[in-house]
């Protein structure tokens, strides 16, 4: 029996504590660049500070990173730099788990193949993007009919 209420959405995002830690590191690099005694050091540390602070802004702008909206019109909403992008179920080609070797160990990644503006796009999400184990996100997507176990 339907209650007439929309299905609850579930979101995954980069943890706020992690973004605050990265921002703190960027601020420390800005201070180090100001206190550097020579020009080349000031330039290199300043560039590193800019990169770290840009990563923080990017992480905040993309929140939430992935949202699953089940129900009569199921869709995934992906947070991007230009704003949220919606992908209805008929524009999602495949969702699967893959493992990549990074720094000598395997890292699980969630891959989502979608149709975006008449082109194919591959979206890859790791633990940093999702704030949790990508396997848990994949399991939630399977339970809600977004992915199949055979992928």
PDB file of C-alpha atoms in Angstrom:
ATOM      1  CA  UNK A   1       0.000   0.000   0.000  1.00  0.00           C
ATOM      2  CA  UNK A   2       1.441   3.349  -1.073  1.00  0.00           C
ATOM      3  CA  UNK A   3       1.439   6.214   1.404  1.00  0.00           C
ATOM      4  CA  UNK A   4       1.753   8.822  -1.352  1.00  0.00           C
ATOM      5  CA  UNK A   5       5.051  10.075   0.061  1.00  0.00           C
ATOM      6  CA  UNK A   6       8.129  10.158  -2.144  1.00  0.00           C
ATOM      7  CA  UNK A   7      10.851   7.589  -1.546  1.00  0.00           C
ATOM      8  CA  UNK A   8      13.680   8.830   0.648  1.00  0.00           C
ATOM      9  CA  UNK A   9      16.873   9.799  -1.113  1.00  0.00           C
ATOM     10  CA  UNK A  10      20.294   8.719   0.105  1.00  0.00           C
ATOM     11  CA  UNK A  11      23.404  10.857  -0.347  1.00  0.00           C
ATOM     12  CA  UNK A  12      27.105  10.174  -0.076  1.00  0.00           C
ATOM     13  CA  UNK A  13      29.663  12.954   0.195  1.00  0.00           C
ATOM     14  CA  UNK A  14      33.193  13.834   1.214  1.00  0.00           C
ATOM     15  CA  UNK A  15      33.256  14.119   5.028  1.00  0.00           C
ATOM     16  CA  UNK A  16      33.144  17.710   6.262  1.00  0.00           C
ATOM     17  CA  UNK A  17      35.902  16.939   8.778  1.00  0.00           C
ATOM     18  CA  UNK A  18      38.193  15.858   5.959  1.00  0.00           C
ATOM     19  CA  UNK A  19      37.513  19.034   4.007  1.00  0.00           C
ATOM     20  CA  UNK A  20      38.173  21.140   7.106  1.00  0.00           C
ATOM     21  CA  UNK A  21      41.483  19.331   7.652  1.00  0.00           C
ATOM     22  CA  UNK A  22      42.504  19.993   4.046  1.00  0.00           C
ATOM     23  CA  UNK A  23      41.517  23.664   4.430  1.00  0.00           C
ATOM     24  CA  UNK A  24      43.616  23.858   7.613  1.00  0.00           C
ATOM     25  CA  UNK A  25      46.590  22.423   5.748  1.00  0.00           C
ATOM     26  CA  UNK A  26      46.107  24.996   3.014  1.00  0.00           C
ATOM     27  CA  UNK A  27      46.069  27.819   5.554  1.00  0.00           C
ATOM     28  CA  UNK A  28      49.269  26.474   7.121  1.00  0.00           C
ATOM     29  CA  UNK A  29      50.871  26.451   3.675  1.00  0.00           C
ATOM     30  CA  UNK A  30      49.805  30.082   3.125  1.00  0.00           C
ATOM     31  CA  UNK A  31      51.493  31.026   6.414  1.00  0.00           C
ATOM     32  CA  UNK A  32      54.601  29.058   5.423  1.00  0.00           C
ATOM     33  CA  UNK A  33      54.683  30.846   2.053  1.00  0.00           C
ATOM     34  CA  UNK A  34      54.488  34.229   3.779  1.00  0.00           C
ATOM     35  CA  UNK A  35      57.267  33.284   6.200  1.00  0.00           C
ATOM     36  CA  UNK A  36      59.540  31.807   3.494  1.00  0.00           C
ATOM     37  CA  UNK A  37      62.810  33.702   3.249  1.00  0.00           C
ATOM     38  CA  UNK A  38      63.537  33.405  -0.494  1.00  0.00           C
ATOM     39  CA  UNK A  39      61.491  33.916  -3.644  1.00  0.00           C
ATOM     40  CA  UNK A  40      61.551  30.386  -5.088  1.00  0.00           C
ATOM     41  CA  UNK A  41      60.445  28.850  -1.779  1.00  0.00           C
ATOM     42  CA  UNK A  42      57.685  31.417  -1.447  1.00  0.00           C
ATOM     43  CA  UNK A  43      56.512  30.647  -4.996  1.00  0.00           C
ATOM     44  CA  UNK A  44      56.516  26.854  -4.618  1.00  0.00           C
ATOM     45  CA  UNK A  45      54.865  26.813  -1.202  1.00  0.00           C
ATOM     46  CA  UNK A  46      52.365  29.425  -2.396  1.00  0.00           C
ATOM     47  CA  UNK A  47      51.462  27.257  -5.403  1.00  0.00           C
ATOM     48  CA  UNK A  48      51.013  24.261  -3.096  1.00  0.00           C
ATOM     49  CA  UNK A  49      48.774  26.350  -0.826  1.00  0.00           C
ATOM     50  CA  UNK A  50      46.689  27.434  -3.818  1.00  0.00           C
ATOM     51  CA  UNK A  51      46.316  23.811  -5.000  1.00  0.00           C
ATOM     52  CA  UNK A  52      45.273  22.554  -1.558  1.00  0.00           C
ATOM     53  CA  UNK A  53      42.780  25.379  -1.044  1.00  0.00           C
ATOM     54  CA  UNK A  54      41.402  24.826  -4.574  1.00  0.00           C
ATOM     55  CA  UNK A  55      40.880  21.147  -3.708  1.00  0.00           C
ATOM     56  CA  UNK A  56      38.940  22.238  -0.624  1.00  0.00           C
ATOM     57  CA  UNK A  57      36.716  24.569  -2.652  1.00  0.00           C
ATOM     58  CA  UNK A  58      36.129  21.822  -5.217  1.00  0.00           C
ATOM     59  CA  UNK A  59      35.171  19.355  -2.480  1.00  0.00           C
ATOM     60  CA  UNK A  60      32.727  21.805  -0.916  1.00  0.00           C
ATOM     61  CA  UNK A  61      31.221  22.758  -4.302  1.00  0.00           C
ATOM     62  CA  UNK A  62      30.543  19.118  -5.213  1.00  0.00           C
ATOM     63  CA  UNK A  63      28.658  18.261  -2.001  1.00  0.00           C
ATOM     64  CA  UNK A  64      26.759  15.950  -1.962  1.00  0.00           C
ATOM     65  CA  UNK A  65      28.856  13.944  -4.401  1.00  0.00           C
ATOM     66  CA  UNK A  66      26.301  11.216  -5.213  1.00  0.00           C
ATOM     67  CA  UNK A  67      22.590  11.078  -4.393  1.00  0.00           C
ATOM     68  CA  UNK A  68      20.316   8.129  -5.093  1.00  0.00           C
ATOM     69  CA  UNK A  69      16.642   9.007  -5.532  1.00  0.00           C
ATOM     70  CA  UNK A  70      14.536   5.826  -5.759  1.00  0.00           C
ATOM     71  CA  UNK A  71      10.823   5.763  -6.463  1.00  0.00           C
ATOM     72  CA  UNK A  72       8.605   6.086  -9.514  1.00  0.00           C
ATOM     73  CA  UNK A  73      11.238   8.117 -11.422  1.00  0.00           C
ATOM     74  CA  UNK A  74      14.552   6.713 -10.080  1.00  0.00           C
ATOM     75  CA  UNK A  75      17.649   8.742 -10.766  1.00  0.00           C
ATOM     76  CA  UNK A  76      21.165   9.476  -9.614  1.00  0.00           C
ATOM     77  CA  UNK A  77      22.263  13.045  -8.936  1.00  0.00           C
ATOM     78  CA  UNK A  78      26.006  13.691  -9.190  1.00  0.00           C
ATOM     79  CA  UNK A  79      27.553  16.799  -7.664  1.00  0.00           C
ATOM     80  CA  UNK A  80      29.918  18.485 -10.123  1.00  0.00           C
ATOM     81  CA  UNK A  81      31.839  21.732 -10.279  1.00  0.00           C
ATOM     82  CA  UNK A  82      29.121  23.268 -12.479  1.00  0.00           C
ATOM     83  CA  UNK A  83      26.285  22.027 -10.256  1.00  0.00           C
ATOM     84  CA  UNK A  84      24.243  18.862  -9.816  1.00  0.00           C
ATOM     85  CA  UNK A  85      23.744  16.596 -12.843  1.00  0.00           C
ATOM     86  CA  UNK A  86      20.742  14.238 -12.890  1.00  0.00           C
ATOM     87  CA  UNK A  87      20.850  10.861 -14.587  1.00  0.00           C
ATOM     88  CA  UNK A  88      17.540   8.979 -14.851  1.00  0.00           C
ATOM     89  CA  UNK A  89      17.700   5.193 -14.890  1.00  0.00           C
ATOM     90  CA  UNK A  90      17.406   5.042 -18.699  1.00  0.00           C
ATOM     91  CA  UNK A  91      20.601   7.152 -19.076  1.00  0.00           C
ATOM     92  CA  UNK A  92      22.649   4.916 -16.741  1.00  0.00           C
ATOM     93  CA  UNK A  93      24.404   2.262 -18.812  1.00  0.00           C
ATOM     94  CA  UNK A  94      26.301   0.370 -16.129  1.00  0.00           C
ATOM     95  CA  UNK A  95      27.353   0.555 -12.492  1.00  0.00           C
ATOM     96  CA  UNK A  96      30.167  -1.667 -11.284  1.00  0.00           C
ATOM     97  CA  UNK A  97      32.885  -2.063  -8.693  1.00  0.00           C
ATOM     98  CA  UNK A  98      36.523  -2.103  -9.784  1.00  0.00           C
ATOM     99  CA  UNK A  99      39.844  -2.169  -7.958  1.00  0.00           C
ATOM    100  CA  UNK A 100      42.868  -0.127  -8.938  1.00  0.00           C
ATOM    101  CA  UNK A 101      46.400  -0.411  -7.616  1.00  0.00           C
ATOM    102  CA  UNK A 102      47.382   2.868  -5.997  1.00  0.00           C
ATOM    103  CA  UNK A 103      50.544   3.367  -3.976  1.00  0.00           C
ATOM    104  CA  UNK A 104      51.096  -0.376  -3.710  1.00  0.00           C
ATOM    105  CA  UNK A 105      47.621  -1.347  -2.504  1.00  0.00           C
ATOM    106  CA  UNK A 106      44.250  -1.989  -4.052  1.00  0.00           C
ATOM    107  CA  UNK A 107      41.645   0.766  -3.838  1.00  0.00           C
ATOM    108  CA  UNK A 108      37.989   0.045  -4.518  1.00  0.00           C
ATOM    109  CA  UNK A 109      36.233   2.422  -6.901  1.00  0.00           C
ATOM    110  CA  UNK A 110      32.622   2.731  -7.990  1.00  0.00           C
ATOM    111  CA  UNK A 111      32.321   3.222 -11.765  1.00  0.00           C
ATOM    112  CA  UNK A 112      29.138   4.613 -13.299  1.00  0.00           C
ATOM    113  CA  UNK A 113      28.730   4.737 -17.101  1.00  0.00           C
ATOM    114  CA  UNK A 114      26.119   7.315 -18.123  1.00  0.00           C
ATOM    115  CA  UNK A 115      24.809   9.041 -21.244  1.00  0.00           C
ATOM    116  CA  UNK A 116      25.495  12.784 -20.906  1.00  0.00           C
ATOM    117  CA  UNK A 117      24.448  15.151 -23.724  1.00  0.00           C
ATOM    118  CA  UNK A 118      24.523  12.357 -26.330  1.00  0.00           C
ATOM    119  CA  UNK A 119      28.001  11.223 -25.284  1.00  0.00           C
ATOM    120  CA  UNK A 120      29.172   8.491 -22.988  1.00  0.00           C
ATOM    121  CA  UNK A 121      30.693   9.574 -19.676  1.00  0.00           C
ATOM    122  CA  UNK A 122      32.526   7.488 -17.081  1.00  0.00           C
ATOM    123  CA  UNK A 123      32.134   8.665 -13.483  1.00  0.00           C
ATOM    124  CA  UNK A 124      34.533   7.213 -10.905  1.00  0.00           C
ATOM    125  CA  UNK A 125      33.963   7.543  -7.166  1.00  0.00           C
ATOM    126  CA  UNK A 126      36.367   6.518  -4.418  1.00  0.00           C
ATOM    127  CA  UNK A 127      36.221   6.546  -0.638  1.00  0.00           C
ATOM    128  CA  UNK A 128      37.177  10.250  -0.505  1.00  0.00           C
ATOM    129  CA  UNK A 129      34.279  11.191  -2.808  1.00  0.00           C
ATOM    130  CA  UNK A 130      31.677   9.058  -1.073  1.00  0.00           C
ATOM    131  CA  UNK A 131      32.771   9.306   2.550  1.00  0.00           C
ATOM    132  CA  UNK A 132      32.316   5.552   2.950  1.00  0.00           C
ATOM    133  CA  UNK A 133      33.378   2.259   1.423  1.00  0.00           C
ATOM    134  CA  UNK A 134      32.358   2.233  -2.270  1.00  0.00           C
ATOM    135  CA  UNK A 135      31.198  -1.395  -1.825  1.00  0.00           C
ATOM    136  CA  UNK A 136      28.516  -0.182   0.620  1.00  0.00           C
ATOM    137  CA  UNK A 137      27.300   2.392  -1.912  1.00  0.00           C
ATOM    138  CA  UNK A 138      27.230  -0.263  -4.641  1.00  0.00           C
ATOM    139  CA  UNK A 139      25.197  -2.561  -2.389  1.00  0.00           C
ATOM    140  CA  UNK A 140      22.665   0.240  -1.768  1.00  0.00           C
ATOM    141  CA  UNK A 141      22.439   0.876  -5.507  1.00  0.00           C
ATOM    142  CA  UNK A 142      21.830  -2.834  -6.170  1.00  0.00           C
ATOM    143  CA  UNK A 143      19.125  -3.070  -3.476  1.00  0.00           C
ATOM    144  CA  UNK A 144      17.330  -0.067  -4.992  1.00  0.00           C
ATOM    145  CA  UNK A 145      17.487  -1.355  -8.570  1.00  0.00           C
ATOM    146  CA  UNK A 146      20.154   0.964  -9.968  1.00  0.00           C
ATOM    147  CA  UNK A 147      22.725  -1.770 -10.533  1.00  0.00           C
ATOM    148  CA  UNK A 148      22.643  -5.520 -10.952  1.00  0.00           C
ATOM    149  CA  UNK A 149      24.923  -7.971  -9.198  1.00  0.00           C
ATOM    150  CA  UNK A 150      25.988  -9.508 -12.514  1.00  0.00           C
ATOM    151  CA  UNK A 151      27.848  -6.300 -13.549  1.00  0.00           C
TER     152      UNK A 151
END
